[in-house]
Coordinates of C-alpha atoms (C1' of nucleotides) in Angstrom, one line a residue:
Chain A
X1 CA 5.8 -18.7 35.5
X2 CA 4.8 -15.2 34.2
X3 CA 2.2 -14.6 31.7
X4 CA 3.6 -14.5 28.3
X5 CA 2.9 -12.7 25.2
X6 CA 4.0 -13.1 21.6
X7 CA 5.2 -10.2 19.4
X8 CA 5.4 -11.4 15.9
X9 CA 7.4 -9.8 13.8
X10 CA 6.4 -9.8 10.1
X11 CA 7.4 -6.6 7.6
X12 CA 8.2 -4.6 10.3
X13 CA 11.2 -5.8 11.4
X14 CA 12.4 -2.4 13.7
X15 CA 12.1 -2.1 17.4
X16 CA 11.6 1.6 17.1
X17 CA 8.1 3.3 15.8
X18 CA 6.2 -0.1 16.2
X19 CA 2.9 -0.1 17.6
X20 CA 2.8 -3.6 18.1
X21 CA 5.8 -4.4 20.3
X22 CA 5.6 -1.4 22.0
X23 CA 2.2 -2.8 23.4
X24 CA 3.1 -6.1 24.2
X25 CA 6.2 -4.8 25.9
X26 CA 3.7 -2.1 28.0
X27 CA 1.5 -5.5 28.9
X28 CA 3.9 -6.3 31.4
X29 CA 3.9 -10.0 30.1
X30 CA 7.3 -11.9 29.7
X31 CA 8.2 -11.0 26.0
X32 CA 8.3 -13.9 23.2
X33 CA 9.9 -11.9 19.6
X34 CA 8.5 -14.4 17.2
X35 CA 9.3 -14.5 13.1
X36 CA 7.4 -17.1 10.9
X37 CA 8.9 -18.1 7.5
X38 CA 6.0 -18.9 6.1
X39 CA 5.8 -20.3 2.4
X40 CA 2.4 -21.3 2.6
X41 CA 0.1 -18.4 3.3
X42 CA 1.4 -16.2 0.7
X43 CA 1.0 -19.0 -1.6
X44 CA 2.0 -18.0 -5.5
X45 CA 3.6 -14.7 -3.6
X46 CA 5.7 -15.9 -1.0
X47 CA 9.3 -14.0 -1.3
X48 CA 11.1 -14.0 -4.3
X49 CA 14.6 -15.1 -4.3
X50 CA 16.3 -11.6 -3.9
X51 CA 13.9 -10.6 -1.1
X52 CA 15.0 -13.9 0.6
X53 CA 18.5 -12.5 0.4
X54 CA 17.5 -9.3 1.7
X55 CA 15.0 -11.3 5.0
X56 CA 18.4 -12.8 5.7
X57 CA 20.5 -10.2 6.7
X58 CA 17.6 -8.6 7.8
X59 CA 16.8 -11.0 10.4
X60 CA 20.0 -11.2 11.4
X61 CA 20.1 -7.6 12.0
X62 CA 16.7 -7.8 14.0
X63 CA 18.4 -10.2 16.2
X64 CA 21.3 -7.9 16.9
X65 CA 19.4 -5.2 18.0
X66 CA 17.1 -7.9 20.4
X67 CA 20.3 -9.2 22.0
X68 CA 21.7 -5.7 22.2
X69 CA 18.9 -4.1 23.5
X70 CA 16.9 -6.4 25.1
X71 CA 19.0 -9.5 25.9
X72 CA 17.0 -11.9 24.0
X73 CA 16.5 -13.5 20.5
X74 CA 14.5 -13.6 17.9
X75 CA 12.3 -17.1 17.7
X76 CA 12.6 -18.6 14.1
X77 CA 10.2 -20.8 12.8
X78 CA 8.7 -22.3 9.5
X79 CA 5.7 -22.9 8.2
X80 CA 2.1 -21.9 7.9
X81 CA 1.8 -19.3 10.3
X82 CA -2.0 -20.2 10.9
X83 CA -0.6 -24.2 12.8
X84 CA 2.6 -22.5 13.9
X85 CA 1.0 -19.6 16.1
X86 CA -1.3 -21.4 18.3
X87 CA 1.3 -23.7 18.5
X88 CA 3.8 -21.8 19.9
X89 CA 0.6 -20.4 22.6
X90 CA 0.5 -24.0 23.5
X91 CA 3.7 -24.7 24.0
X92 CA 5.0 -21.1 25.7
X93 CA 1.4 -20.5 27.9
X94 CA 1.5 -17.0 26.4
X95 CA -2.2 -16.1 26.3
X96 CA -2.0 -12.8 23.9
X97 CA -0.7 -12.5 19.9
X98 CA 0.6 -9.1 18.6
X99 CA 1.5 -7.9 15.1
X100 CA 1.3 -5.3 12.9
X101 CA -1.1 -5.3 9.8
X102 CA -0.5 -6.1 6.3
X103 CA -2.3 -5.0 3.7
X104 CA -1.7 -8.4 0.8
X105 CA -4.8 -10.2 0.3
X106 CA -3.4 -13.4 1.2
X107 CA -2.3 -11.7 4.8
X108 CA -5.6 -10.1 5.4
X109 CA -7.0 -13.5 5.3
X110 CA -4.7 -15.0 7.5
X111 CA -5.4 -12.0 10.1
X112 CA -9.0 -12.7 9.9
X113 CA -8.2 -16.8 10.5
X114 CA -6.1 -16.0 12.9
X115 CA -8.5 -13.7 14.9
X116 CA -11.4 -16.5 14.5
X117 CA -9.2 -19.5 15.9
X118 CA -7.7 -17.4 18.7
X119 CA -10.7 -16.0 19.5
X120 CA -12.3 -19.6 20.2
X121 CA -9.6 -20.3 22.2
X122 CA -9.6 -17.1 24.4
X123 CA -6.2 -15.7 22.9
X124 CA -6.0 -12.0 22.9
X125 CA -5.1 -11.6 18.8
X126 CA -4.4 -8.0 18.8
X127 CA -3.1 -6.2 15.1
X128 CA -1.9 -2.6 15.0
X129 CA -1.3 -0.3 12.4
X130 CA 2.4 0.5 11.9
X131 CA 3.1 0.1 7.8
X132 CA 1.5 2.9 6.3
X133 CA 0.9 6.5 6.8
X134 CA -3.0 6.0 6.2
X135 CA -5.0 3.3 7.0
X136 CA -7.0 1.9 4.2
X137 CA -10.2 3.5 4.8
X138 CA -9.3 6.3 6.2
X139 CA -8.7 8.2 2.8
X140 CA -12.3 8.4 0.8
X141 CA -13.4 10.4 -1.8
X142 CA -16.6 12.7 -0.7
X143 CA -19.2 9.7 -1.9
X144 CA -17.0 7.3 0.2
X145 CA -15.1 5.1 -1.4
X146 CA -11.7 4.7 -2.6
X147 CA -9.5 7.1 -5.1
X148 CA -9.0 5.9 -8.4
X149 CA -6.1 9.3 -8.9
X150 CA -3.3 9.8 -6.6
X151 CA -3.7 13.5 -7.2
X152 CA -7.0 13.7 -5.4
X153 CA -6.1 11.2 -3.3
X154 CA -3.0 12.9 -2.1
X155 CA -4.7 16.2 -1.6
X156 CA -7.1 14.6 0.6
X157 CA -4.3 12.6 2.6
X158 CA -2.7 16.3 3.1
X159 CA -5.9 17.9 4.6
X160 CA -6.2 15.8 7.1
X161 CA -4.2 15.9 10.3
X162 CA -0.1 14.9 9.8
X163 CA 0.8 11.1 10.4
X164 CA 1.7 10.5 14.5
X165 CA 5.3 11.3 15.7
X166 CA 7.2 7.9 15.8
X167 CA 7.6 5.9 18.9
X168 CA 10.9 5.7 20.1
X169 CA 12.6 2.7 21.3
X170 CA 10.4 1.1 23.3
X171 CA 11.9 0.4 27.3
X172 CA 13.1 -3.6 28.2
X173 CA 10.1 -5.9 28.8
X174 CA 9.8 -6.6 32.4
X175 CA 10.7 -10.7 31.7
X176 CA 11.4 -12.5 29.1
X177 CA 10.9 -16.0 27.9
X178 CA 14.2 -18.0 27.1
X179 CA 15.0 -21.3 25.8
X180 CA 12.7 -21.4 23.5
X181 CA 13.7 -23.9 20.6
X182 CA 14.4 -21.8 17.4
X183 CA 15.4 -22.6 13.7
X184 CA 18.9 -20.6 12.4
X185 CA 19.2 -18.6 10.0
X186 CA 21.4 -20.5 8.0
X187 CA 18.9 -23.8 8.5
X188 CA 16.5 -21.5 6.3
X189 CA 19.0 -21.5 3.1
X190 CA 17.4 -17.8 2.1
X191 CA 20.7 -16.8 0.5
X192 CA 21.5 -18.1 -3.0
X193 CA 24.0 -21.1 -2.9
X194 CA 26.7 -22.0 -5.8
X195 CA 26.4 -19.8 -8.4
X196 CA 26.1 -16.9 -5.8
X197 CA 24.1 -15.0 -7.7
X198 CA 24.0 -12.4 -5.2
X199 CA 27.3 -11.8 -4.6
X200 CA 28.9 -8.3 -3.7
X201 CA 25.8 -7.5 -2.7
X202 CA 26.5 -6.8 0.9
X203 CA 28.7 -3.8 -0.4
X204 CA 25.4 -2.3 -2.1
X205 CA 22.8 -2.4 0.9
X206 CA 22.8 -3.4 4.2
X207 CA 19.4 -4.7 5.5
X208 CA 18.3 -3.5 9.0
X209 CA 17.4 -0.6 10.5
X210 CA 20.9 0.7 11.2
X211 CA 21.1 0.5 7.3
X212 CA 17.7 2.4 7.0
X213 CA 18.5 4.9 9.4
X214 CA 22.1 5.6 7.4
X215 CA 20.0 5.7 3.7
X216 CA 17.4 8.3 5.1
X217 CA 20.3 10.4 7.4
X218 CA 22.6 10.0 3.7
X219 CA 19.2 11.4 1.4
X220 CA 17.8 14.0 3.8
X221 CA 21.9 15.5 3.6
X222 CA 22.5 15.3 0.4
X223 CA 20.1 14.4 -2.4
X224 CA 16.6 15.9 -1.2
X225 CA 18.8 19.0 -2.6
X226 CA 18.2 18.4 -5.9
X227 CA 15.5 15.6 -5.7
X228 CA 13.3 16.6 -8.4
X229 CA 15.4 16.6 -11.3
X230 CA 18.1 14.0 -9.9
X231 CA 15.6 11.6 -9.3
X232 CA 15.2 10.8 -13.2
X233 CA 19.0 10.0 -13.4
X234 CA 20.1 6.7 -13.0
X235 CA 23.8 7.3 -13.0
X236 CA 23.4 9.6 -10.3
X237 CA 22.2 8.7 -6.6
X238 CA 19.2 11.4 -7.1
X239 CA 16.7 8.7 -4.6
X240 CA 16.3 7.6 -1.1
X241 CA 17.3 4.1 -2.3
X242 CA 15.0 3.4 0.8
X243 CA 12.4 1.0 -0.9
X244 CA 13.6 -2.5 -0.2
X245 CA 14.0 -0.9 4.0
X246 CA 10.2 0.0 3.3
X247 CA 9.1 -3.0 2.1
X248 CA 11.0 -4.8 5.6
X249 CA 9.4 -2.4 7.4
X250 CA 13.0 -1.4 9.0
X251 CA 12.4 1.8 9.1
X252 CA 8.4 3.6 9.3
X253 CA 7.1 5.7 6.5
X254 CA 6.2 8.0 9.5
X255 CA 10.1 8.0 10.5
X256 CA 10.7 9.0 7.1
X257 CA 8.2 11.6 6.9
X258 CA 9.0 13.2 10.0
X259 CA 12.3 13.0 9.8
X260 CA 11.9 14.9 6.3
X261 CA 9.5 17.6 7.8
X262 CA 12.0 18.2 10.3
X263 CA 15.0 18.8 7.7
X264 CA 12.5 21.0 5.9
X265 CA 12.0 23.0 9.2
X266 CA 15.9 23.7 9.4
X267 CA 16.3 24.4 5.4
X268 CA 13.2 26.1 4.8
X269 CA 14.3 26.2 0.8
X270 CA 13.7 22.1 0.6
X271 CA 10.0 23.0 0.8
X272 CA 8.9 22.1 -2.6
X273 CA 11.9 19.1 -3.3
X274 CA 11.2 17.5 -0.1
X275 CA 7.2 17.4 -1.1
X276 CA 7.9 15.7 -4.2
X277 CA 9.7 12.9 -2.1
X278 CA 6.9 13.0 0.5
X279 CA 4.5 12.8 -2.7
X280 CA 6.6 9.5 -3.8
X281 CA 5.8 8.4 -0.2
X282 CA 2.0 8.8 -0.7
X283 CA 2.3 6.8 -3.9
X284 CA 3.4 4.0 -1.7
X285 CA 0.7 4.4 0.3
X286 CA -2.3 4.9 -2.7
X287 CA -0.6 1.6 -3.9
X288 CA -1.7 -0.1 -1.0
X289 CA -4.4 1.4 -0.7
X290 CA -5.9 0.4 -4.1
X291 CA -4.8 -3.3 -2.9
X292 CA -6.5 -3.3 -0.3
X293 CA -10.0 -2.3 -2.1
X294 CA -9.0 -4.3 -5.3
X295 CA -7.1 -7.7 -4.3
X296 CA -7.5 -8.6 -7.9
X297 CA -4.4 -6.3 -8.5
X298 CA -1.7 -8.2 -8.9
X299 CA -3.7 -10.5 -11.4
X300 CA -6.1 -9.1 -13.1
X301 CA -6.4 -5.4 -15.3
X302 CA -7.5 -2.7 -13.4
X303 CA -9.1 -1.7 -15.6
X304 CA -11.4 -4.4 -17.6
X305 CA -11.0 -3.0 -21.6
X306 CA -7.7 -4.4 -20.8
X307 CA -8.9 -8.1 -20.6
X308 CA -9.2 -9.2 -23.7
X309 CA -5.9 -7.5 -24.9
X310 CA -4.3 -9.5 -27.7
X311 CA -0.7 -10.2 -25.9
X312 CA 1.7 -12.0 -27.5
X313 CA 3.6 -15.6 -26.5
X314 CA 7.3 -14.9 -27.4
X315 CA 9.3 -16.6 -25.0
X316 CA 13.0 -16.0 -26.9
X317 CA 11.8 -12.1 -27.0
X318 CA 10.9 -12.6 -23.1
X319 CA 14.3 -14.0 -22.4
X320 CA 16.3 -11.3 -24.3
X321 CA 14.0 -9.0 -22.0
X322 CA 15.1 -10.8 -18.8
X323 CA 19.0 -11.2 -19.6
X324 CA 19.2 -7.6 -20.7
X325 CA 20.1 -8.8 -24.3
X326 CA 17.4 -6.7 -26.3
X327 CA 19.8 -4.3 -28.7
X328 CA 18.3 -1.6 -26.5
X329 CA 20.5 -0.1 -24.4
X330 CA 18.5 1.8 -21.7
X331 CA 16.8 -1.2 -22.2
X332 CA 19.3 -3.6 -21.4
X333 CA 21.4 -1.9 -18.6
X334 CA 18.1 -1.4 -16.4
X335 CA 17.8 -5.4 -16.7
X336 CA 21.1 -6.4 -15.6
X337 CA 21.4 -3.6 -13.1
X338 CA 18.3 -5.9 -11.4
X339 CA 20.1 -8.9 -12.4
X340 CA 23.2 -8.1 -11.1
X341 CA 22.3 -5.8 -7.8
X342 CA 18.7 -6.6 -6.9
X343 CA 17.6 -3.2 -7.8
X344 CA 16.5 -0.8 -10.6
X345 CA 16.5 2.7 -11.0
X346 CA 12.9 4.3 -11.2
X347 CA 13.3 5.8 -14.5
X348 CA 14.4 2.5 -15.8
X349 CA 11.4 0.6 -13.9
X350 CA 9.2 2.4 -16.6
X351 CA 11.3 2.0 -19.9
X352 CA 11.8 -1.5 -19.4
X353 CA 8.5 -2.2 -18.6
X354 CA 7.0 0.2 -21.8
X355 CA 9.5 -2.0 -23.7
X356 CA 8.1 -5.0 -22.5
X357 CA 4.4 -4.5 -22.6
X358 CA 4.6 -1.9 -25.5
X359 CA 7.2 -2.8 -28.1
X360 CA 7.1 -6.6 -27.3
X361 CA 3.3 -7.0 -26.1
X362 CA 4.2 -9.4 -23.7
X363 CA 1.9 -9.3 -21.2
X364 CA 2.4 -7.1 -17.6
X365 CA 2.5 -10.2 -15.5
X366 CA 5.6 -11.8 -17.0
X367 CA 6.9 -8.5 -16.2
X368 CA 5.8 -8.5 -12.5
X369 CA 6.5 -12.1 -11.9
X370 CA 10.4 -11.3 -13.0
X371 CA 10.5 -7.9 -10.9
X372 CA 8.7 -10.2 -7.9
X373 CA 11.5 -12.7 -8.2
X374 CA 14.7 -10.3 -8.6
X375 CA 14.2 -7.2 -7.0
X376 CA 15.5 -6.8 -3.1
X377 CA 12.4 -4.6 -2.7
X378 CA 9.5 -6.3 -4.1
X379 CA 6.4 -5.8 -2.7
X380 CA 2.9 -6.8 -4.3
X381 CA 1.7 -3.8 -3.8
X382 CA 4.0 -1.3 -5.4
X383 CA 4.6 -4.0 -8.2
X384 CA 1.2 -4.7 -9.2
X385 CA 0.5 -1.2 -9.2
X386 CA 3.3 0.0 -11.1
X387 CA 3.2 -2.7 -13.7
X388 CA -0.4 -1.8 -14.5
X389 CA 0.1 1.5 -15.1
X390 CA 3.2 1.3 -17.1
X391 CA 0.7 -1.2 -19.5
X392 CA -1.9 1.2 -19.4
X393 CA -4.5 -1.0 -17.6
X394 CA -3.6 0.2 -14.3
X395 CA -5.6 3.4 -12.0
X396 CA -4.7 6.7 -13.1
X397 CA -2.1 4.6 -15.1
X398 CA -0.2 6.1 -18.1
X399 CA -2.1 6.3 -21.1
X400 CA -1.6 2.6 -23.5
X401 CA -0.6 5.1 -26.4
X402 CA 2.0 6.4 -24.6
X403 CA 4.8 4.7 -25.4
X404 CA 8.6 5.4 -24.4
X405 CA 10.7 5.9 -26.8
X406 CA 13.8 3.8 -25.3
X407 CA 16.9 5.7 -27.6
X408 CA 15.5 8.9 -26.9
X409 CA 14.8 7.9 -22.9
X410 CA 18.7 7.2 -23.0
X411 CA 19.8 10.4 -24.5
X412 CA 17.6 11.9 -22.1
X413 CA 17.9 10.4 -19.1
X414 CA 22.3 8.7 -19.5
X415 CA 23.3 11.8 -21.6
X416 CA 26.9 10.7 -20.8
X417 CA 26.3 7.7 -21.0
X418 CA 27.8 6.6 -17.3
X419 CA 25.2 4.4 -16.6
X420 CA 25.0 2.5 -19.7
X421 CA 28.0 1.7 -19.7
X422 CA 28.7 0.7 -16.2
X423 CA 25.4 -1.9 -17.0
X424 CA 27.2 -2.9 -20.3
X425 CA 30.3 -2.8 -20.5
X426 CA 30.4 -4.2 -23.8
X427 CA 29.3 -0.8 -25.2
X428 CA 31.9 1.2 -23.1
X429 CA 34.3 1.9 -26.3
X430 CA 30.8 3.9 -28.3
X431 CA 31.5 7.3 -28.6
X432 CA 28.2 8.9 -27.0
X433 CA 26.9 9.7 -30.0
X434 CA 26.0 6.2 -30.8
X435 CA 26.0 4.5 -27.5
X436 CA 22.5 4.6 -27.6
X437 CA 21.9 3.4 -30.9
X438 CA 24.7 0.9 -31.9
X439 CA 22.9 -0.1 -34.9
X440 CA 23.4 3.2 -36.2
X441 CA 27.0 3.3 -35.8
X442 CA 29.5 3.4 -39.3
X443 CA 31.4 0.2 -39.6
X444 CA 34.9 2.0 -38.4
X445 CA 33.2 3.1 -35.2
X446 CA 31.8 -0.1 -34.3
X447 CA 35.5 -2.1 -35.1
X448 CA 37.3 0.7 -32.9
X449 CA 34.4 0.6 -30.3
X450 CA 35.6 -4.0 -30.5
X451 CA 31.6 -4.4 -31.0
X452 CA 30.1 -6.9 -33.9
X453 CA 26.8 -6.6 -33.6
X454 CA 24.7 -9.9 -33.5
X455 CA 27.9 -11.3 -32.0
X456 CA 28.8 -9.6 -28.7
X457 CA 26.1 -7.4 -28.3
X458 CA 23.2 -8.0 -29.9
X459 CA 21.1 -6.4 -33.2
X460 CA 17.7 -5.1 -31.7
X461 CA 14.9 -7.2 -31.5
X462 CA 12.5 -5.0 -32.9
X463 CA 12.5 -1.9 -34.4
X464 CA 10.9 0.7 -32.9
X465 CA 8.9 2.5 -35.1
X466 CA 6.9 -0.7 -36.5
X467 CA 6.9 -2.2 -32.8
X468 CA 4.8 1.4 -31.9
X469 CA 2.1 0.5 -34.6
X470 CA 2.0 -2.4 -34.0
X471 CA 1.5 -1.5 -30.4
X472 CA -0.8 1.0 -30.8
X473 CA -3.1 -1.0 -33.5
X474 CA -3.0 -3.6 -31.1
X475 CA -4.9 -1.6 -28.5
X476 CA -7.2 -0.1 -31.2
X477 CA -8.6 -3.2 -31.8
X478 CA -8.7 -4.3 -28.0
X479 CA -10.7 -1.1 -27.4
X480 CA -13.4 -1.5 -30.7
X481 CA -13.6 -5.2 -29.3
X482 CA -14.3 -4.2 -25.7
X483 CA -17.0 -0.8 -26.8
X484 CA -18.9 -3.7 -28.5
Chain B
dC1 C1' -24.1 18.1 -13.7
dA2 C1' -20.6 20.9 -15.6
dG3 C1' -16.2 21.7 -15.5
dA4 C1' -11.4 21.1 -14.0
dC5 C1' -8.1 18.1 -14.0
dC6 C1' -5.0 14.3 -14.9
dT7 C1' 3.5 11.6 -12.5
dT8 C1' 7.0 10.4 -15.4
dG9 C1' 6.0 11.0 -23.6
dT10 C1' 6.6 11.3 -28.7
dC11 C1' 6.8 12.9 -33.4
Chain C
dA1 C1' -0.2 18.9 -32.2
dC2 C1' -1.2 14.5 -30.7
dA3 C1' -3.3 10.7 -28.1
dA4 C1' -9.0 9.1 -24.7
dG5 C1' -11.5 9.0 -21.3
dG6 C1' -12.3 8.7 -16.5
dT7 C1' -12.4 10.8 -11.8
dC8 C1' -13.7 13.9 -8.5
dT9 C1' -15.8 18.1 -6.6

DNA sequence: CAGACCTTGTC
DNA sequence: ACAAGGTCT
């Protein structure tokens, strides 16, 4: 029996541009592709329920490509991935473990477990880097530790030297291991059952690095045109819509940049729109970055004026947040366009959240814990970070007093209106000049539009104007009470 | 240590 | 005009 060695797969679920398996395939052993549903490790952030739709398809994808490829299949198991690992060394006689890094807390600690009880038992445990552009650690300020502003922090990453080419697809192992028992897919029940919840989704994204590959080809010939002003409008596709591929790790951020510099190279004139996206890209990366020095993220304020902040329990108001039913608008179609596609819109990320930390003081983690659960791309690092510095608590994070004004973010940002009402529909009969403002509306405009207020959509939930004292006295006194 | 600088806004 | 203060060189 040949040597064997295990290649498991975690968020990087590509063949292409991965360290990792490239290595283990280069070892010469008989190859063992290996993925670990593991509920355990994560622990209060193991995958939501729409990134569990997503790791479905995904998978399945991955598998396609191994049996294509390769002519094998993708081992499945469950479980804590610290007793199912050596386990599978035990049972296989593979003598080596390779994976690419993560960067959550909870995952660093399982590396470091993992690279303890392999090393006592004379495992090779190798992890390579694969996720990010720049390794944690490899982007300091001048006294040495880690940027507190993406702007200096980006500057730095950009004089350095560029991010590696990507690998290609790496050659067939020499051997493989088969027969192997393995869990299905549909043994795992990651796609919602009876109300399907996510349903239609497969005509919205399509997990996998195929998918990836078509999102980036589909951005790089089309929107990077106009990127910097079409990125702020939702009823447009101004993005890459390439976060949730990220997050899987189907495609490399180095694919992505490269694959941009060399776009930019044949249409010199993208220079300055294609370095905004690239910028969005580093802000993916500073978010990790700033996990990876500060694991509290995800739980705790940033920054610590911020943790005695009088927050509010309203649980009806949190609800009306959740099921898009807030009187708002803006407000309301970015909720259900997560509740009803797994996604939102940038621009919409921060009005929501303003809305909810802001006009309803509810604190940022009810916010993050509903993003965690319903968004196809969540991913603890980009959430924690962005929640934070919506609420103000975050690094380099949006001042507290600045507070979005959601009626005018609509007339700004849906001038037309398209995107409100494709979110809700309920509004589609308002003229523009109330859509965003229904409450405003004469009595003959609302009976033409079919709308009674209160009935089928509702009265807002708070007024703005009082909401942004409130708001804003709110965080006086937090700050007086913290200077003390 | 001084000085430049700081993603996304509102009234 | 306003809102505050921290980060980084």
């Amino acid at each position: 029996m040949n040597e064997a060695i295990i290649f498991w797969f975690r968020q990087d679920l590509r063949l292409k541009d991965n360290p990792g398996l490239d290595a283990a395939i280069a070892s010469g052993k008989a190859l063992i592709p290996v993925y670990i549903l593991d509920d355990e490790s994560p622990s209060q952030w193991r995958l939501g329920q729409a990134s569990r739709w997503w790791l479905h398809h995904s998978l399945s994808a991955l598998n396609k490509e191994l049996k294509q490829h390769y002519g094998t299949e993708l081992i499945l198991r469950r479980g804590s991935a610290k007793t199912l690992l050596p386990k599978l060394c035990d049972e296989t006689g593979a003598d080596a473990v390779f994976c690419s890094r993560q960067y959550e807390p909870w995952a660093a600690a399982l590396e470091q477990d993992l690279h303890h009880l392999f090393q006592y038992r004379a495992i090779s445990f190798k992890r390579f880097a694969g996720s990010l552009l720049f390794e944690p650690g490899s982007i300091l300020t001048q006294a040495g530790g880690p940027f507190k502003v993406f702007t200096a922090f980006w500057r730095r990453c950009r004089s350095g030297p560029e991010p590696a080419l990507p690998l290609g697809l790496p050659k067939a192992p020499q051997s493989l291991r088969t027969g192997l028992a393995s869990d299905t897919l549909t043994d795992w029940q990651l796609l919602p059952d009876s109300p399907n919840w996510a349903a239609g989704w497969e005509t919205l994204w399509q997990p996998g690095a195929e998918g990836a590959a078509q999102r980036l080809q589909q951005f790089l010939n089309a929107a990077i045109d106009d990127y910097q002003d079409a990125r702020d409008i939702p009823a447009q596709v101004g993005t890459s819509l390439l976060s949730a591929h990220l997050s899987f790790g189907e495609i490399s951020p180095r694919m992505v940049w490269h694959a941009t510099k060399a776009k930019v190279a044949q249409e010199h004139s993208l220079l300055e729109q294609s370095n905004k996206f690239l910028s969005e890209l580093a802000w993916r990366e500073f978010s990790h970055h700033l996990l990876h020095f500060f694991p509290q993220l995800p739980q705790e304020p940033f920054k610590a004026q911020f943790a005695h902040f009088p927050w509010e329990s309203n649980p009806t108001a949190l609800q009306a947040w959740q099921q898009g039913q807030t009187g708002y608008p803006m407000v309301d179609a970015g909720m259900r366009e997560l509740w009803q596609s797994g996604y939102m819109h940038n621009r919409l990320r921060m009005i929501v959240a303003s809305f909810l930390t802001k006009h309803l003081r509810l604190h940022w983690r009810l916010g993050e814990r509903w993003f965690w659960d319903c968004l196809v791309d969540a991913n603890l690092a980009n959430n924690a970070s962005g929640w934070q510095w919506v609420a103000g608590s975050g690094a380099d994070a949006s001042p507290y007093f600045r507070i979005f004004n959601p009626t005018t973010q609509g007339e700004k940002f849906d001038p037309q209106g398209d995107y409100i009402r494709r979110w809700v529909p309920e509004l589609a009969g308002l003229p523009n000049k109330y859509l965003h403002q229904p409450s405003k509306a004469p009595a003959k405009v609302l009976e033409q539009a079919g709308l009674v207020l209160g009935e089928n959509y509702p009265l807002p939930i708070v007024e703005h104007s009082s909401a942004r004292e409130q708001a804003l006295s709110a965080y006086a006194v937090a700050r007086e009470s913290f200077n003390l």
